[in-house]
CSV table of C-alpha atoms and ligand atoms in Angstrom, one decimal:
chain,number,residue,atom,x,y,z
A,1,UNK,CA,0.0,0.0,0.1
A,2,UNK,CA,2.7,2.6,0.6
A,3,UNK,CA,4.4,1.4,-2.2
A,4,UNK,CA,1.3,2.5,-4.0
A,5,UNK,CA,0.6,6.0,-2.6
A,6,UNK,CA,4.3,6.9,-3.1
A,7,UNK,CA,4.0,6.1,-7.1
A,8,UNK,CA,0.2,7.7,-7.2
A,9,UNK,CA,1.6,10.9,-5.7
A,10,UNK,CA,5.1,11.2,-7.9
A,11,UNK,CA,2.5,10.6,-10.8
A,12,UNK,CA,-0.4,12.7,-9.9
A,13,UNK,CA,1.7,15.7,-8.8
A,14,UNK,CA,2.9,16.6,-12.5
A,15,UNK,CA,-1.1,17.1,-13.1
A,16,UNK,CA,-1.1,20.1,-11.0
A,17,UNK,CA,0.2,22.4,-13.8
A,18,UNK,CA,-3.4,22.3,-15.5
A,19,UNK,CA,-5.1,23.9,-12.3
A,20,UNK,CA,-4.8,27.5,-10.3
A,21,UNK,CA,-5.6,27.8,-6.9
A,22,UNK,CA,-8.5,29.5,-6.1
A,23,UNK,CA,-8.5,33.2,-6.4
A,24,UNK,CA,-12.0,34.2,-5.9
A,25,UNK,CA,-10.7,34.3,-1.9
A,26,UNK,CA,-7.9,36.3,-2.6
A,27,UNK,CA,-6.2,34.6,0.6
A,28,UNK,CA,-6.3,31.1,-1.1
A,29,UNK,CA,-4.0,32.2,-4.4
A,30,UNK,CA,-1.2,32.4,-2.6
A,31,UNK,CA,-0.8,28.4,-2.0
A,32,UNK,CA,1.7,26.6,-3.6
A,33,UNK,CA,0.5,24.5,-6.9
A,34,UNK,CA,2.9,21.6,-6.9
A,35,UNK,CA,1.5,20.5,-3.3
A,36,UNK,CA,-0.1,17.1,-2.9
A,37,UNK,CA,-1.0,15.0,0.0
A,38,UNK,CA,-2.7,11.5,0.3
A,39,UNK,CA,-3.9,9.9,3.7
A,40,UNK,CA,-5.5,6.6,4.0
A,41,UNK,CA,-7.7,5.1,7.2
A,42,UNK,CA,-9.1,1.8,6.9
A,43,UNK,CA,-11.8,0.6,8.9
A,44,UNK,CA,-9.6,-2.1,10.8
A,45,UNK,CA,-7.1,0.6,11.7
A,46,UNK,CA,-4.6,0.9,9.5
A,47,UNK,CA,-3.0,4.2,8.3
A,48,UNK,CA,-1.0,5.4,5.3
A,49,UNK,CA,0.2,8.5,3.6
A,50,UNK,CA,1.9,9.7,1.6
A,51,UNK,CA,3.2,13.2,0.0
A,52,UNK,CA,2.4,16.6,1.8
A,53,UNK,CA,-0.5,15.0,4.1
A,54,UNK,CA,0.5,16.8,7.0
A,55,UNK,CA,0.2,20.2,5.5
A,56,UNK,CA,-2.6,22.1,7.2
A,57,UNK,CA,-5.2,23.6,4.5
A,58,UNK,CA,-9.0,24.8,4.9
A,59,UNK,CA,-11.8,22.8,4.8
A,60,UNK,CA,-13.8,25.1,2.6
A,61,UNK,CA,-16.7,22.7,1.3
A,62,UNK,CA,-15.7,19.9,2.9
A,63,UNK,CA,-17.0,21.1,6.0
A,64,UNK,CA,-20.6,21.0,4.6
A,65,UNK,CA,-20.6,16.9,5.3
A,66,UNK,CA,-19.8,17.7,8.7
A,67,UNK,CA,-22.3,20.2,9.5
A,68,UNK,CA,-25.0,18.4,7.7
A,69,UNK,CA,-23.7,15.5,10.1
A,70,UNK,CA,-23.9,17.8,13.2
A,71,UNK,CA,-27.5,19.2,12.0
A,72,UNK,CA,-28.9,15.8,11.1
A,73,UNK,CA,-28.3,14.0,14.4
A,74,UNK,CA,-29.6,17.2,16.2
A,75,UNK,CA,-32.6,17.8,14.0
A,76,UNK,CA,-33.5,14.4,12.3
A,77,UNK,CA,-33.9,14.1,8.7
A,78,UNK,CA,-37.6,15.3,8.3
A,79,UNK,CA,-37.0,18.7,9.8
A,80,UNK,CA,-33.9,18.8,7.8
A,81,UNK,CA,-35.3,17.6,4.6
A,82,UNK,CA,-38.8,20.0,4.8
A,83,UNK,CA,-36.6,22.7,3.9
A,84,UNK,CA,-33.5,21.6,1.2
A,85,UNK,CA,-34.0,19.2,-1.2
A,86,UNK,CA,-31.6,16.0,-2.0
A,87,UNK,CA,-31.5,16.4,-5.9
A,88,UNK,CA,-28.1,17.4,-7.7
A,89,UNK,CA,-28.3,20.9,-9.2
A,90,UNK,CA,-26.1,20.5,-12.1
A,91,UNK,CA,-24.7,23.7,-11.5
A,92,UNK,CA,-21.6,25.6,-10.0
A,93,UNK,CA,-21.2,25.4,-5.8
A,94,UNK,CA,-22.2,29.4,-5.8
A,95,UNK,CA,-25.1,29.6,-8.3
A,96,UNK,CA,-27.8,31.4,-7.2
A,97,UNK,CA,-30.2,30.7,-10.6
A,98,UNK,CA,-32.4,27.3,-9.2
A,99,UNK,CA,-32.9,29.4,-5.8
A,100,UNK,CA,-35.1,32.0,-7.3
A,101,UNK,CA,-37.2,29.3,-9.8
A,102,UNK,CA,-37.7,27.1,-6.2
A,103,UNK,CA,-38.6,29.6,-4.2
A,104,UNK,CA,-36.0,29.4,-1.9
A,105,UNK,CA,-35.4,25.9,-1.4
A,106,UNK,CA,-31.7,24.7,-1.9
A,107,UNK,CA,-31.3,21.8,-4.4
A,108,UNK,CA,-29.4,20.0,-1.5
A,109,UNK,CA,-27.2,20.5,1.5
A,110,UNK,CA,-23.9,20.3,-0.4
A,111,UNK,CA,-24.1,23.2,-2.6
A,112,UNK,CA,-23.4,27.0,-0.5
A,113,UNK,CA,-27.2,27.7,-0.6
A,114,UNK,CA,-28.0,24.3,0.7
A,115,UNK,CA,-24.9,24.2,3.0
A,116,UNK,CA,-25.4,28.3,4.7
A,117,UNK,CA,-29.5,27.0,5.0
A,118,UNK,CA,-28.2,24.1,7.2
A,119,UNK,CA,-26.0,26.0,9.0
A,120,UNK,CA,-29.4,28.4,10.0
A,121,UNK,CA,-30.0,25.4,11.5
A,122,UNK,CA,-27.4,25.0,14.1
A,123,UNK,CA,-28.3,25.9,17.4
A,124,UNK,CA,-27.2,29.3,18.9
A,125,UNK,CA,-28.5,32.6,17.8
A,126,UNK,CA,-25.5,34.2,17.1
A,127,UNK,CA,-22.6,33.2,14.5
A,128,UNK,CA,-20.1,32.3,17.8
A,129,UNK,CA,-22.3,30.0,19.4
A,130,UNK,CA,-23.4,28.1,15.9
A,131,UNK,CA,-19.6,27.8,15.3
A,132,UNK,CA,-18.7,26.8,18.7
A,133,UNK,CA,-21.8,24.1,18.7
A,134,UNK,CA,-19.9,22.6,15.1
A,135,UNK,CA,-16.8,22.7,15.9
A,136,UNK,CA,-17.6,20.3,19.4
A,137,UNK,CA,-18.9,17.9,16.8
A,138,UNK,CA,-15.8,18.4,14.4
A,139,UNK,CA,-13.5,17.9,17.7
A,140,UNK,CA,-16.0,14.9,18.9
A,141,UNK,CA,-14.5,12.9,15.2
A,142,UNK,CA,-11.1,14.0,16.0
A,143,UNK,CA,-10.4,13.3,19.0
A,144,UNK,CA,-7.2,14.4,20.7
A,145,UNK,CA,-6.4,17.6,18.5
A,146,UNK,CA,-7.6,20.9,18.8
A,147,UNK,CA,-9.0,22.7,15.6
A,148,UNK,CA,-8.7,26.2,14.7
A,149,UNK,CA,-9.4,28.4,12.1
A,150,UNK,CA,-7.4,30.4,9.6
A,151,UNK,CA,-7.7,33.7,10.3
A,152,UNK,CA,-6.4,35.2,6.9
A,153,UNK,CA,-8.8,33.0,4.9
A,154,UNK,CA,-11.6,33.8,7.3
A,155,UNK,CA,-11.0,37.6,6.9
A,156,UNK,CA,-10.5,37.2,3.0
A,157,UNK,CA,-13.8,35.2,2.8
A,158,UNK,CA,-15.8,37.8,5.2
A,159,UNK,CA,-14.5,40.5,2.8
A,160,UNK,CA,-15.3,39.1,-0.4
A,161,UNK,CA,-18.3,36.3,0.2
A,162,UNK,CA,-21.2,38.8,-1.2
A,163,UNK,CA,-22.5,35.9,-3.6
A,164,UNK,CA,-22.7,33.8,-0.4
A,165,UNK,CA,-24.8,37.0,1.3
A,166,UNK,CA,-26.9,36.8,-1.9
A,167,UNK,CA,-27.9,33.4,-1.3
A,168,UNK,CA,-28.4,34.0,2.4
A,169,UNK,CA,-30.7,37.2,2.0
A,170,UNK,CA,-33.1,35.4,-0.8
A,171,UNK,CA,-33.7,32.2,1.3
A,172,UNK,CA,-34.1,34.5,4.0
A,173,UNK,CA,-36.8,36.5,1.9
A,174,UNK,CA,-38.7,33.1,1.4
A,175,UNK,CA,-38.8,32.0,4.3
A,176,UNK,CA,-36.3,29.5,4.8
A,177,UNK,CA,-33.5,30.9,6.5
A,178,UNK,CA,-33.8,29.4,10.1
A,179,UNK,CA,-31.9,32.3,11.6
A,180,UNK,CA,-30.6,36.0,10.7
A,181,UNK,CA,-28.7,35.7,7.4
A,182,UNK,CA,-25.3,37.7,9.0
A,183,UNK,CA,-25.2,34.7,11.6
A,184,UNK,CA,-25.7,31.7,9.3
A,185,UNK,CA,-23.1,33.3,6.8
A,186,UNK,CA,-20.9,34.1,8.7
A,187,UNK,CA,-21.0,30.9,10.9
A,188,UNK,CA,-20.6,29.3,7.3
A,189,UNK,CA,-18.0,31.2,6.7
A,190,UNK,CA,-16.3,30.1,10.1
A,191,UNK,CA,-16.7,26.5,9.3
A,192,UNK,CA,-15.3,26.7,5.7
A,193,UNK,CA,-11.8,28.5,7.1
A,194,UNK,CA,-11.1,25.5,9.5
A,195,UNK,CA,-7.5,24.4,9.0
A,196,UNK,CA,-7.0,20.6,9.0
A,197,UNK,CA,-4.0,18.6,7.6
A,198,UNK,CA,-5.2,15.0,5.2
A,199,UNK,CA,-4.2,12.7,8.0
A,200,UNK,CA,-7.0,14.7,10.1
A,201,UNK,CA,-9.2,14.8,6.9
A,202,UNK,CA,-9.3,11.1,6.8
A,203,UNK,CA,-9.4,10.2,10.2
A,204,UNK,CA,-12.4,12.5,10.5
A,205,UNK,CA,-14.0,10.9,7.8
A,206,UNK,CA,-13.9,7.0,8.9
A,207,UNK,CA,-17.5,7.3,10.5
A,208,UNK,CA,-19.2,7.9,7.4
A,209,UNK,CA,-17.2,4.5,6.1
A,210,UNK,CA,-18.6,2.6,9.0
A,211,UNK,CA,-21.8,3.1,8.8
A,212,UNK,CA,-21.9,6.2,11.4
A,213,UNK,CA,-19.5,4.3,13.8
A,214,UNK,CA,-16.1,5.7,14.7
A,215,UNK,CA,-14.2,2.2,14.1
A,216,UNK,CA,-11.4,3.1,16.4
A,217,UNK,CA,-13.2,5.0,19.5
A,218,UNK,CA,-16.3,2.6,18.9
A,219,UNK,CA,-18.5,5.5,19.5
A,220,UNK,CA,-21.7,5.8,17.4
A,221,UNK,CA,-21.0,9.4,15.8
A,222,UNK,CA,-24.3,9.2,13.8
A,223,UNK,CA,-27.1,7.3,13.0
A,224,UNK,CA,-26.9,4.5,10.4
A,225,UNK,CA,-29.8,6.2,8.4
A,226,UNK,CA,-27.7,9.6,8.6
A,227,UNK,CA,-24.6,7.9,7.4
A,228,UNK,CA,-26.2,6.1,4.0
A,229,UNK,CA,-28.3,9.9,3.5
A,230,UNK,CA,-24.3,11.5,3.5
A,231,UNK,CA,-22.6,8.9,1.6
A,232,UNK,CA,-25.5,9.4,-1.0
A,233,UNK,CA,-25.6,13.3,-1.2
A,234,UNK,CA,-21.9,13.2,-1.5
A,235,UNK,CA,-21.8,10.8,-4.2
A,236,UNK,CA,-24.7,12.5,-6.3
A,237,UNK,CA,-23.7,16.1,-5.0
A,238,UNK,CA,-20.7,16.5,-3.5
A,239,UNK,CA,-18.5,17.8,-6.5
A,240,UNK,CA,-21.2,20.0,-7.9
A,241,UNK,CA,-21.2,20.1,-11.3
A,242,UNK,CA,-18.4,17.5,-11.6
A,243,UNK,CA,-20.3,15.1,-9.6
A,244,UNK,CA,-21.2,13.0,-12.4
A,245,UNK,CA,-17.4,13.2,-13.8
A,246,UNK,CA,-16.2,11.9,-10.5
A,247,UNK,CA,-18.6,8.8,-10.1
A,248,UNK,CA,-17.3,8.4,-13.6
A,249,UNK,CA,-13.4,8.5,-12.7
A,250,UNK,CA,-13.5,8.0,-9.0
A,251,UNK,CA,-16.8,5.9,-7.8
A,252,UNK,CA,-17.2,6.8,-4.3
A,253,UNK,CA,-19.1,9.3,-2.2
A,254,UNK,CA,-16.5,12.2,-2.5
A,255,UNK,CA,-16.2,16.1,-1.3
A,256,UNK,CA,-14.4,18.6,-2.6
A,257,UNK,CA,-13.5,22.3,-1.3
A,258,UNK,CA,-11.5,25.1,-2.6
A,259,UNK,CA,-8.8,24.4,-0.5
A,260,UNK,CA,-7.4,22.3,-2.3
A,261,UNK,CA,-9.0,19.0,-0.4
A,262,UNK,CA,-11.1,16.0,-1.4
A,263,UNK,CA,-12.5,13.6,1.0
A,264,UNK,CA,-13.9,10.1,-0.5
A,265,UNK,CA,-15.5,7.4,1.4
A,266,UNK,CA,-15.1,3.6,0.5
A,267,UNK,CA,-18.2,2.6,2.5
A,268,UNK,CA,-17.0,-0.2,4.6
A,269,UNK,CA,-13.4,-0.1,3.7
A,270,UNK,CA,-12.0,3.1,4.0
A,271,UNK,CA,-11.4,7.1,4.1
A,272,UNK,CA,-9.5,8.6,1.7
A,273,UNK,CA,-8.3,12.8,2.1
A,274,UNK,CA,-6.1,14.4,-0.5
A,275,UNK,CA,-4.9,18.0,-1.1
A,276,UNK,CA,-3.4,19.8,-3.7
A,277,UNK,CA,-4.4,23.4,-4.0
A,278,UNK,CA,-4.4,24.0,-8.0
A,279,UNK,CA,-8.0,23.6,-8.6
A,280,UNK,CA,-10.3,23.0,-12.1
A,281,UNK,CA,-12.6,25.6,-13.3
A,282,UNK,CA,-15.6,23.2,-11.4
A,283,UNK,CA,-13.2,24.2,-7.8
A,284,UNK,CA,-11.9,20.5,-7.5
A,285,UNK,CA,-8.2,19.9,-6.8
A,286,UNK,CA,-7.0,18.5,-10.3
A,287,UNK,CA,-4.0,16.4,-8.9
A,288,UNK,CA,-6.1,15.4,-6.1
A,289,UNK,CA,-8.8,14.0,-8.4
A,290,UNK,CA,-5.8,12.0,-10.5
A,291,UNK,CA,-4.6,10.7,-7.4
A,292,UNK,CA,-8.0,9.3,-6.0
A,293,UNK,CA,-8.6,8.1,-9.9
A,294,UNK,CA,-5.6,5.9,-9.7
A,295,UNK,CA,-6.2,4.8,-6.2
A,296,UNK,CA,-9.5,3.9,-6.9
A,297,UNK,CA,-8.3,1.9,-9.8
A,298,UNK,CA,-5.5,0.1,-8.1
A,299,UNK,CA,-7.1,-1.1,-5.3
A,300,UNK,CA,-11.1,-1.3,-7.5
A,301,UNK,CA,-12.8,0.7,-4.6
A,302,UNK,CA,-15.4,2.1,-7.2
A,303,UNK,CA,-18.7,1.4,-5.9
A,304,UNK,CA,-19.8,1.0,-9.8
A,305,UNK,CA,-17.6,-2.1,-10.7
B,1,LIG,N1,-16.1,29.2,1.3
B,1,LIG,C1,-16.2,29.0,-0.2
B,1,LIG,C2,-17.3,29.2,-0.5
B,1,LIG,O1,-18.5,29.6,-0.1
B,1,LIG,C3,-16.2,27.2,-0.4
B,1,LIG,C4,-17.0,26.5,-1.8
B,1,LIG,C5,-15.8,25.4,-2.1
B,1,LIG,O2,-15.1,24.6,-1.4
B,1,LIG,N2,-16.7,25.2,-2.9
B,1,LIG,O3,-17.5,30.1,-1.6
């Protein structure tokens, strides 16, 4: 396995030339393009990593998976899916178009509109209280590590995130958003700025590979049905308008973030995290996507074999 990961990192790294770090959040644009890390945690307790697996990066949209897990656990699926749909949007993550046609009801919790809505369902009135609740959940799935936010990335998104504010305002207009717009959007910005490494992220994803149970601690994190729902949403919507391509090339539930991370779950087997900051036009790590494709092929991980 170690030999496979080393070979994949060496081969996939060069693909980063085809991408660029996100620039619409200015603080992300300074990342080094040639970084590539991979980390694998298996359900039976083995861990493997290669390349820049211990470099910190911000979770960005990968946080949507964990915020959804936290809110599903708290509010149950009836309450959540009364407000948000479970269908792919086929549009970019930041799109406003469908939201107006569909009366403020987001297509799914993986696009920004859906994630801002899910964030509005976190307990607490202020963004600080919501974020604190989310962080407690996150630290529960990464025992022993204190997480923090990257203050430069947070400030940069706070200054430039007008599209996300527009999504929040539109949902507030339709009476769908469950808190003050500023609090939901700000808590969303904070959760996007949480710093992790590939090792952290792969560890954090293990409960999603284990039917909702963390195999290392033996603790049930979420109900089995919620785990199934999250994996299904990642498989159908986790890479937005590239979800079909990801299903074809990797064949696993996945979630990308514009910080350069991708989390992929092989249910019943393992959790894999990759990091490479150069992105394709749809906001996924180019080298990370390649690395996951190679890994999925080598280990025959695709669900669609
Ligand atoms: N914070 C980013 C945004 O809202 C997250 C987007 C992403 O990672 N795809 O634009």
